[in-house]
Amino acid sequence: MSVTRRDPPGGSGIAGWYDGADLLDCYAAPLPPGHDGDIHRIALAILDRPSWWFRTLLTIRDGFARSAGLQTTDDIRQSVPADARVAFFPIRARSADEIILGEDDRHLDFRLSLLVDRRADGTATVFATTVVRCRNRLGRAYLAAITPFHHLVVRSSLARAEAAGFAAR
């Protein structure tokens, strides 16, 4: 697999969030030759069927969130129509080459950009950029707890999608 950590793309719709972010990271993977670059299909390939261990982490996260009175992934999923989300992530914006997902909560706001960068030589790369802005101490504590897992999840999700040729499964 060829997932690499990269600088966040300046052309992303969330570039205005980069300054002052509590978390800013970006990972990238090449699209296979001949892929049509359909951003929604790419987003589904990356996010729609997470690995068993990520589902386990989400279950643990949801238990803590529920006890703290925060939204669980099911709460978010049920509050957003299926055509307005990818997995449980609400779609904030979409273009031919980028889909921006995110949620604002009382403890933090986050955005995930999946952006296809097409080159003149016909190659294309998918950039997964995450930006988080904390609102309070609970948000900062939550972010500190999940950050190591976040990096693992993003790299793993991109690698799984790349291995599958970025085809929605």
mmCIF file with all atom_site columns, C-alpha atoms in Angstrom:
data_model
loop_
_atom_site.group_PDB
_atom_site.id
_atom_site.type_symbol
_atom_site.label_atom_id
_atom_site.label_alt_id
_atom_site.label_comp_id
_atom_site.label_asym_id
_atom_site.label_entity_id
_atom_site.label_seq_id
_atom_site.pdbx_PDB_ins_code
_atom_site.Cartn_x
_atom_site.Cartn_y
_atom_site.Cartn_z
_atom_site.occupancy
_atom_site.B_iso_or_equiv
_atom_site.pdbx_formal_charge
_atom_site.auth_seq_id
_atom_site.auth_comp_id
_atom_site.auth_asym_id
_atom_site.auth_atom_id
_atom_site.pdbx_PDB_model_num
ATOM 1   C CA . MET A 1 1   ? 0.000   0.000  0.000   1.00 0.00 ? 1   MET A CA 1
ATOM 2   C CA . SER A 1 2   ? 1.184   3.496  -0.668  1.00 0.00 ? 2   SER A CA 1
ATOM 3   C CA . VAL A 1 3   ? -0.667  5.674  1.850   1.00 0.00 ? 3   VAL A CA 1
ATOM 4   C CA . THR A 1 4   ? 1.556   8.583  2.829   1.00 0.00 ? 4   THR A CA 1
ATOM 5   C CA . ARG A 1 5   ? 1.302   11.495 5.195   1.00 0.00 ? 5   ARG A CA 1
ATOM 6   C CA . ARG A 1 6   ? 1.155   14.736 3.200   1.00 0.00 ? 6   ARG A CA 1
ATOM 7   C CA . ASP A 1 7   ? 0.735   18.470 3.601   1.00 0.00 ? 7   ASP A CA 1
ATOM 8   C CA . PRO A 1 8   ? -2.949  19.418 3.463   1.00 0.00 ? 8   PRO A CA 1
ATOM 9   C CA . PRO A 1 9   ? -3.939  20.663 -0.001  1.00 0.00 ? 9   PRO A CA 1
ATOM 10  C CA . GLY A 1 10  ? -4.331  24.399 -0.260  1.00 0.00 ? 10  GLY A CA 1
ATOM 11  C CA . GLY A 1 11  ? -7.169  23.997 -2.759  1.00 0.00 ? 11  GLY A CA 1
ATOM 12  C CA . SER A 1 12  ? -9.451  22.141 -0.348  1.00 0.00 ? 12  SER A CA 1
ATOM 13  C CA . GLY A 1 13  ? -12.766 23.636 0.660   1.00 0.00 ? 13  GLY A CA 1
ATOM 14  C CA . ILE A 1 14  ? -11.668 23.332 4.303   1.00 0.00 ? 14  ILE A CA 1
ATOM 15  C CA . ALA A 1 15  ? -8.357  25.179 3.859   1.00 0.00 ? 15  ALA A CA 1
ATOM 16  C CA . GLY A 1 16  ? -9.835  28.100 5.797   1.00 0.00 ? 16  GLY A CA 1
ATOM 17  C CA . TRP A 1 17  ? -9.999  25.821 8.840   1.00 0.00 ? 17  TRP A CA 1
ATOM 18  C CA . TYR A 1 18  ? -6.259  25.013 8.856   1.00 0.00 ? 18  TYR A CA 1
ATOM 19  C CA . ASP A 1 19  ? -5.064  28.041 10.844  1.00 0.00 ? 19  ASP A CA 1
ATOM 20  C CA . GLY A 1 20  ? -5.750  27.593 14.541  1.00 0.00 ? 20  GLY A CA 1
ATOM 21  C CA . ALA A 1 21  ? -6.797  23.955 14.226  1.00 0.00 ? 21  ALA A CA 1
ATOM 22  C CA . ASP A 1 22  ? -6.327  21.695 17.242  1.00 0.00 ? 22  ASP A CA 1
ATOM 23  C CA . LEU A 1 23  ? -5.765  18.790 14.848  1.00 0.00 ? 23  LEU A CA 1
ATOM 24  C CA . LEU A 1 24  ? -4.763  19.044 11.221  1.00 0.00 ? 24  LEU A CA 1
ATOM 25  C CA . ASP A 1 25  ? -3.538  16.066 9.276   1.00 0.00 ? 25  ASP A CA 1
ATOM 26  C CA . CYS A 1 26  ? -3.588  14.724 5.776   1.00 0.00 ? 26  CYS A CA 1
ATOM 27  C CA . TYR A 1 27  ? -2.952  11.326 4.230   1.00 0.00 ? 27  TYR A CA 1
ATOM 28  C CA . ALA A 1 28  ? -2.965  10.491 0.543   1.00 0.00 ? 28  ALA A CA 1
ATOM 29  C CA . ALA A 1 29  ? -3.164  7.444  -1.700  1.00 0.00 ? 29  ALA A CA 1
ATOM 30  C CA . PRO A 1 30  ? -3.002  7.127  -5.483  1.00 0.00 ? 30  PRO A CA 1
ATOM 31  C CA . LEU A 1 31  ? -6.093  6.197  -7.446  1.00 0.00 ? 31  LEU A CA 1
ATOM 32  C CA . PRO A 1 32  ? -5.572  3.203  -9.709  1.00 0.00 ? 32  PRO A CA 1
ATOM 33  C CA . PRO A 1 33  ? -5.020  3.938  -13.415 1.00 0.00 ? 33  PRO A CA 1
ATOM 34  C CA . GLY A 1 34  ? -8.307  4.345  -15.242 1.00 0.00 ? 34  GLY A CA 1
ATOM 35  C CA . HIS A 1 35  ? -10.377 5.095  -12.109 1.00 0.00 ? 35  HIS A CA 1
ATOM 36  C CA . ASP A 1 36  ? -13.118 7.580  -12.958 1.00 0.00 ? 36  ASP A CA 1
ATOM 37  C CA . GLY A 1 37  ? -12.486 9.590  -9.763  1.00 0.00 ? 37  GLY A CA 1
ATOM 38  C CA . ASP A 1 38  ? -16.140 9.548  -8.660  1.00 0.00 ? 38  ASP A CA 1
ATOM 39  C CA . ILE A 1 39  ? -15.781 11.266 -5.280  1.00 0.00 ? 39  ILE A CA 1
ATOM 40  C CA . HIS A 1 40  ? -18.910 9.754  -3.735  1.00 0.00 ? 40  HIS A CA 1
ATOM 41  C CA . ARG A 1 41  ? -17.850 6.225  -4.676  1.00 0.00 ? 41  ARG A CA 1
ATOM 42  C CA . ILE A 1 42  ? -14.377 6.934  -3.276  1.00 0.00 ? 42  ILE A CA 1
ATOM 43  C CA . ALA A 1 43  ? -15.880 8.234  -0.018  1.00 0.00 ? 43  ALA A CA 1
ATOM 44  C CA . LEU A 1 44  ? -18.009 5.095  0.304   1.00 0.00 ? 44  LEU A CA 1
ATOM 45  C CA . ALA A 1 45  ? -14.969 2.899  -0.346  1.00 0.00 ? 45  ALA A CA 1
ATOM 46  C CA . ILE A 1 46  ? -13.046 4.651  2.424   1.00 0.00 ? 46  ILE A CA 1
ATOM 47  C CA . LEU A 1 47  ? -15.770 5.087  5.045   1.00 0.00 ? 47  LEU A CA 1
ATOM 48  C CA . ASP A 1 48  ? -18.837 2.933  4.482   1.00 0.00 ? 48  ASP A CA 1
ATOM 49  C CA . ARG A 1 49  ? -17.604 -0.462 5.708   1.00 0.00 ? 49  ARG A CA 1
ATOM 50  C CA . PRO A 1 50  ? -15.003 0.058  8.420   1.00 0.00 ? 50  PRO A CA 1
ATOM 51  C CA . SER A 1 51  ? -12.828 -2.745 9.735   1.00 0.00 ? 51  SER A CA 1
ATOM 52  C CA . TRP A 1 52  ? -14.028 -4.795 12.699  1.00 0.00 ? 52  TRP A CA 1
ATOM 53  C CA . TRP A 1 53  ? -11.533 -3.151 15.038  1.00 0.00 ? 53  TRP A CA 1
ATOM 54  C CA . PHE A 1 54  ? -12.651 0.348  14.029  1.00 0.00 ? 54  PHE A CA 1
ATOM 55  C CA . ARG A 1 55  ? -16.283 -0.640 14.634  1.00 0.00 ? 55  ARG A CA 1
ATOM 56  C CA . THR A 1 56  ? -15.190 -1.841 18.085  1.00 0.00 ? 56  THR A CA 1
ATOM 57  C CA . LEU A 1 57  ? -13.496 1.515  18.770  1.00 0.00 ? 57  LEU A CA 1
ATOM 58  C CA . LEU A 1 58  ? -16.669 3.321  17.666  1.00 0.00 ? 58  LEU A CA 1
ATOM 59  C CA . THR A 1 59  ? -18.750 1.211  20.051  1.00 0.00 ? 59  THR A CA 1
ATOM 60  C CA . ILE A 1 60  ? -16.430 2.154  22.924  1.00 0.00 ? 60  ILE A CA 1
ATOM 61  C CA . ARG A 1 61  ? -16.479 5.803  21.852  1.00 0.00 ? 61  ARG A CA 1
ATOM 62  C CA . ASP A 1 62  ? -20.267 5.790  21.656  1.00 0.00 ? 62  ASP A CA 1
ATOM 63  C CA . GLY A 1 63  ? -20.522 4.386  25.182  1.00 0.00 ? 63  GLY A CA 1
ATOM 64  C CA . PHE A 1 64  ? -18.441 7.263  26.544  1.00 0.00 ? 64  PHE A CA 1
ATOM 65  C CA . ALA A 1 65  ? -20.279 9.797  24.381  1.00 0.00 ? 65  ALA A CA 1
ATOM 66  C CA . ARG A 1 66  ? -23.665 8.563  25.571  1.00 0.00 ? 66  ARG A CA 1
ATOM 67  C CA . SER A 1 67  ? -22.614 8.788  29.234  1.00 0.00 ? 67  SER A CA 1
ATOM 68  C CA . ALA A 1 68  ? -21.331 12.349 28.665  1.00 0.00 ? 68  ALA A CA 1
ATOM 69  C CA . GLY A 1 69  ? -24.551 13.393 26.923  1.00 0.00 ? 69  GLY A CA 1
ATOM 70  C CA . LEU A 1 70  ? -22.875 13.756 23.530  1.00 0.00 ? 70  LEU A CA 1
ATOM 71  C CA . GLN A 1 71  ? -24.051 12.510 20.144  1.00 0.00 ? 71  GLN A CA 1
ATOM 72  C CA . THR A 1 72  ? -23.340 8.902  19.269  1.00 0.00 ? 72  THR A CA 1
ATOM 73  C CA . THR A 1 73  ? -22.672 7.734  15.742  1.00 0.00 ? 73  THR A CA 1
ATOM 74  C CA . ASP A 1 74  ? -26.201 6.289  15.650  1.00 0.00 ? 74  ASP A CA 1
ATOM 75  C CA . ASP A 1 75  ? -27.660 9.626  16.809  1.00 0.00 ? 75  ASP A CA 1
ATOM 76  C CA . ILE A 1 76  ? -25.887 11.360 13.931  1.00 0.00 ? 76  ILE A CA 1
ATOM 77  C CA . ARG A 1 77  ? -26.797 8.636  11.416  1.00 0.00 ? 77  ARG A CA 1
ATOM 78  C CA . GLN A 1 78  ? -30.489 8.783  12.383  1.00 0.00 ? 78  GLN A CA 1
ATOM 79  C CA . SER A 1 79  ? -30.650 12.576 12.274  1.00 0.00 ? 79  SER A CA 1
ATOM 80  C CA . VAL A 1 80  ? -29.279 12.844 8.730   1.00 0.00 ? 80  VAL A CA 1
ATOM 81  C CA . PRO A 1 81  ? -31.001 11.353 5.653   1.00 0.00 ? 81  PRO A CA 1
ATOM 82  C CA . ALA A 1 82  ? -29.014 8.612  3.905   1.00 0.00 ? 82  ALA A CA 1
ATOM 83  C CA . ASP A 1 83  ? -28.460 10.744 0.792   1.00 0.00 ? 83  ASP A CA 1
ATOM 84  C CA . ALA A 1 84  ? -26.974 13.533 2.923   1.00 0.00 ? 84  ALA A CA 1
ATOM 85  C CA . ARG A 1 85  ? -24.261 11.460 4.612   1.00 0.00 ? 85  ARG A CA 1
ATOM 86  C CA . VAL A 1 86  ? -21.507 8.929  3.996   1.00 0.00 ? 86  VAL A CA 1
ATOM 87  C CA . ALA A 1 87  ? -21.645 6.232  6.678   1.00 0.00 ? 87  ALA A CA 1
ATOM 88  C CA . PHE A 1 88  ? -22.579 8.361  9.698   1.00 0.00 ? 88  PHE A CA 1
ATOM 89  C CA . PHE A 1 89  ? -20.699 11.462 8.520   1.00 0.00 ? 89  PHE A CA 1
ATOM 90  C CA . PRO A 1 90  ? -22.968 14.314 7.368   1.00 0.00 ? 90  PRO A CA 1
ATOM 91  C CA . ILE A 1 91  ? -22.070 15.810 3.986   1.00 0.00 ? 91  ILE A CA 1
ATOM 92  C CA . ARG A 1 92  ? -21.306 19.515 4.374   1.00 0.00 ? 92  ARG A CA 1
ATOM 93  C CA . ALA A 1 93  ? -20.323 20.215 0.751   1.00 0.00 ? 93  ALA A CA 1
ATOM 94  C CA . ARG A 1 94  ? -19.674 18.333 -2.467  1.00 0.00 ? 94  ARG A CA 1
ATOM 95  C CA . SER A 1 95  ? -18.126 19.068 -5.826  1.00 0.00 ? 95  SER A CA 1
ATOM 96  C CA . ALA A 1 96  ? -16.881 16.884 -8.666  1.00 0.00 ? 96  ALA A CA 1
ATOM 97  C CA . ASP A 1 97  ? -13.497 16.430 -6.955  1.00 0.00 ? 97  ASP A CA 1
ATOM 98  C CA . GLU A 1 98  ? -14.182 16.934 -3.239  1.00 0.00 ? 98  GLU A CA 1
ATOM 99  C CA . ILE A 1 99  ? -16.615 15.842 -0.580  1.00 0.00 ? 99  ILE A CA 1
ATOM 100 C CA . ILE A 1 100 ? -16.527 17.549 2.800   1.00 0.00 ? 100 ILE A CA 1
ATOM 101 C CA . LEU A 1 101 ? -17.954 15.700 5.757   1.00 0.00 ? 101 LEU A CA 1
ATOM 102 C CA . GLY A 1 102 ? -18.294 16.977 9.278   1.00 0.00 ? 102 GLY A CA 1
ATOM 103 C CA . GLU A 1 103 ? -20.194 17.605 12.431  1.00 0.00 ? 103 GLU A CA 1
ATOM 104 C CA . ASP A 1 104 ? -20.324 20.392 14.983  1.00 0.00 ? 104 ASP A CA 1
ATOM 105 C CA . ASP A 1 105 ? -20.917 19.442 18.581  1.00 0.00 ? 105 ASP A CA 1
ATOM 106 C CA . ARG A 1 106 ? -20.794 21.309 21.843  1.00 0.00 ? 106 ARG A CA 1
ATOM 107 C CA . HIS A 1 107 ? -17.258 20.043 22.525  1.00 0.00 ? 107 HIS A CA 1
ATOM 108 C CA . LEU A 1 108 ? -15.631 20.205 19.071  1.00 0.00 ? 108 LEU A CA 1
ATOM 109 C CA . ASP A 1 109 ? -16.169 20.793 15.365  1.00 0.00 ? 109 ASP A CA 1
ATOM 110 C CA . PHE A 1 110 ? -14.580 18.559 12.781  1.00 0.00 ? 110 PHE A CA 1
ATOM 111 C CA . ARG A 1 111 ? -14.277 18.389 9.023   1.00 0.00 ? 111 ARG A CA 1
ATOM 112 C CA . LEU A 1 112 ? -12.994 15.641 6.775   1.00 0.00 ? 112 LEU A CA 1
ATOM 113 C CA . SER A 1 113 ? -12.185 16.502 3.187   1.00 0.00 ? 113 SER A CA 1
ATOM 114 C CA . LEU A 1 114 ? -11.743 13.779 0.596   1.00 0.00 ? 114 LEU A CA 1
ATOM 115 C CA . LEU A 1 115 ? -10.236 15.477 -2.421  1.00 0.00 ? 115 LEU A CA 1
ATOM 116 C CA . VAL A 1 116 ? -9.168  14.009 -5.760  1.00 0.00 ? 116 VAL A CA 1
ATOM 117 C CA . ASP A 1 117 ? -6.158  15.774 -7.247  1.00 0.00 ? 117 ASP A CA 1
ATOM 118 C CA . ARG A 1 118 ? -5.971  15.035 -10.983 1.00 0.00 ? 118 ARG A CA 1
ATOM 119 C CA . ARG A 1 119 ? -2.645  15.534 -12.753 1.00 0.00 ? 119 ARG A CA 1
ATOM 120 C CA . ALA A 1 120 ? -2.001  16.385 -16.392 1.00 0.00 ? 120 ALA A CA 1
ATOM 121 C CA . ASP A 1 121 ? -0.274  13.013 -16.878 1.00 0.00 ? 121 ASP A CA 1
ATOM 122 C CA . GLY A 1 122 ? -3.556  11.215 -16.078 1.00 0.00 ? 122 GLY A CA 1
ATOM 123 C CA . THR A 1 123 ? -2.644  10.149 -12.549 1.00 0.00 ? 123 THR A CA 1
ATOM 124 C CA . ALA A 1 124 ? -4.803  11.079 -9.577  1.00 0.00 ? 124 ALA A CA 1
ATOM 125 C CA . THR A 1 125 ? -4.370  11.083 -5.814  1.00 0.00 ? 125 THR A CA 1
ATOM 126 C CA . VAL A 1 126 ? -6.969  11.030 -3.045  1.00 0.00 ? 126 VAL A CA 1
ATOM 127 C CA . PHE A 1 127 ? -6.208  13.349 -0.130  1.00 0.00 ? 127 PHE A CA 1
ATOM 128 C CA . ALA A 1 128 ? -7.966  12.711 3.197   1.00 0.00 ? 128 ALA A CA 1
ATOM 129 C CA . THR A 1 129 ? -7.607  15.849 5.319   1.00 0.00 ? 129 THR A CA 1
ATOM 130 C CA . THR A 1 130 ? -8.985  16.092 8.838   1.00 0.00 ? 130 THR A CA 1
ATOM 131 C CA . VAL A 1 131 ? -9.390  19.329 10.764  1.00 0.00 ? 131 VAL A CA 1
ATOM 132 C CA . VAL A 1 132 ? -10.658 19.580 14.342  1.00 0.00 ? 132 VAL A CA 1
ATOM 133 C CA . ARG A 1 133 ? -11.335 22.684 16.387  1.00 0.00 ? 133 ARG A CA 1
ATOM 134 C CA . CYS A 1 134 ? -12.039 22.175 20.069  1.00 0.00 ? 134 CYS A CA 1
ATOM 135 C CA . ARG A 1 135 ? -14.585 24.319 21.884  1.00 0.00 ? 135 ARG A CA 1
ATOM 136 C CA . ASN A 1 136 ? -13.727 23.437 25.482  1.00 0.00 ? 136 ASN A CA 1
ATOM 137 C CA . ARG A 1 137 ? -11.710 21.218 27.828  1.00 0.00 ? 137 ARG A CA 1
ATOM 138 C CA . LEU A 1 138 ? -13.902 18.193 27.144  1.00 0.00 ? 138 LEU A CA 1
ATOM 139 C CA . GLY A 1 139 ? -13.179 18.578 23.443  1.00 0.00 ? 139 GLY A CA 1
ATOM 140 C CA . ARG A 1 140 ? -9.445  18.848 24.046  1.00 0.00 ? 140 ARG A CA 1
ATOM 141 C CA . ALA A 1 141 ? -9.482  15.798 26.359  1.00 0.00 ? 141 ALA A CA 1
ATOM 142 C CA . TYR A 1 142 ? -11.495 13.794 23.818  1.00 0.00 ? 142 TYR A CA 1
ATOM 143 C CA . LEU A 1 143 ? -9.157  14.810 21.013  1.00 0.00 ? 143 LEU A CA 1
ATOM 144 C CA . ALA A 1 144 ? -6.088  13.849 23.058  1.00 0.00 ? 144 ALA A CA 1
ATOM 145 C CA . ALA A 1 145 ? -7.619  10.427 23.730  1.00 0.00 ? 145 ALA A CA 1
ATOM 146 C CA . ILE A 1 146 ? -8.558  9.630  20.138  1.00 0.00 ? 146 ILE A CA 1
ATOM 147 C CA . THR A 1 147 ? -5.702  11.202 18.156  1.00 0.00 ? 147 THR A CA 1
ATOM 148 C CA . PRO A 1 148 ? -3.436  8.109  18.129  1.00 0.00 ? 148 PRO A CA 1
ATOM 149 C CA . PHE A 1 149 ? -6.379  5.975  16.969  1.00 0.00 ? 149 PHE A CA 1
ATOM 150 C CA . HIS A 1 150 ? -7.427  8.609  14.436  1.00 0.00 ? 150 HIS A CA 1
ATOM 151 C CA . HIS A 1 151 ? -4.111  8.369  12.582  1.00 0.00 ? 151 HIS A CA 1
ATOM 152 C CA . LEU A 1 152 ? -4.317  4.581  12.516  1.00 0.00 ? 152 LEU A CA 1
ATOM 153 C CA . VAL A 1 153 ? -7.944  4.615  11.334  1.00 0.00 ? 153 VAL A CA 1
ATOM 154 C CA . VAL A 1 154 ? -7.337  7.099  8.510   1.00 0.00 ? 154 VAL A CA 1
ATOM 155 C CA . ARG A 1 155 ? -4.259  5.288  7.200   1.00 0.00 ? 155 ARG A CA 1
ATOM 156 C CA . SER A 1 156 ? -5.968  1.909  7.477   1.00 0.00 ? 156 SER A CA 1
ATOM 157 C CA . SER A 1 157 ? -9.205  3.080  5.833   1.00 0.00 ? 157 SER A CA 1
ATOM 158 C CA . LEU A 1 158 ? -7.308  4.609  2.921   1.00 0.00 ? 158 LEU A CA 1
ATOM 159 C CA . ALA A 1 159 ? -5.177  1.476  2.548   1.00 0.00 ? 159 ALA A CA 1
ATOM 160 C CA . ARG A 1 160 ? -8.265  -0.778 2.532   1.00 0.00 ? 160 ARG A CA 1
ATOM 161 C CA . ALA A 1 161 ? -9.930  1.404  -0.109  1.00 0.00 ? 161 ALA A CA 1
ATOM 162 C CA . GLU A 1 162 ? -6.739  1.487  -2.176  1.00 0.00 ? 162 GLU A CA 1
ATOM 163 C CA . ALA A 1 163 ? -6.407  -2.321 -2.000  1.00 0.00 ? 163 ALA A CA 1
ATOM 164 C CA . ALA A 1 164 ? -9.996  -2.594 -3.233  1.00 0.00 ? 164 ALA A CA 1
ATOM 165 C CA . GLY A 1 165 ? -9.282  -0.205 -6.103  1.00 0.00 ? 165 GLY A CA 1
ATOM 166 C CA . PHE A 1 166 ? -11.428 2.483  -4.454  1.00 0.00 ? 166 PHE A CA 1
ATOM 167 C CA . ALA A 1 167 ? -14.556 0.597  -5.424  1.00 0.00 ? 167 ALA A CA 1
ATOM 168 C CA . ALA A 1 168 ? -17.563 0.940  -3.132  1.00 0.00 ? 168 ALA A CA 1
ATOM 169 C CA . ARG A 1 169 ? -17.941 -2.369 -1.381  1.00 0.00 ? 169 ARG A CA 1
#
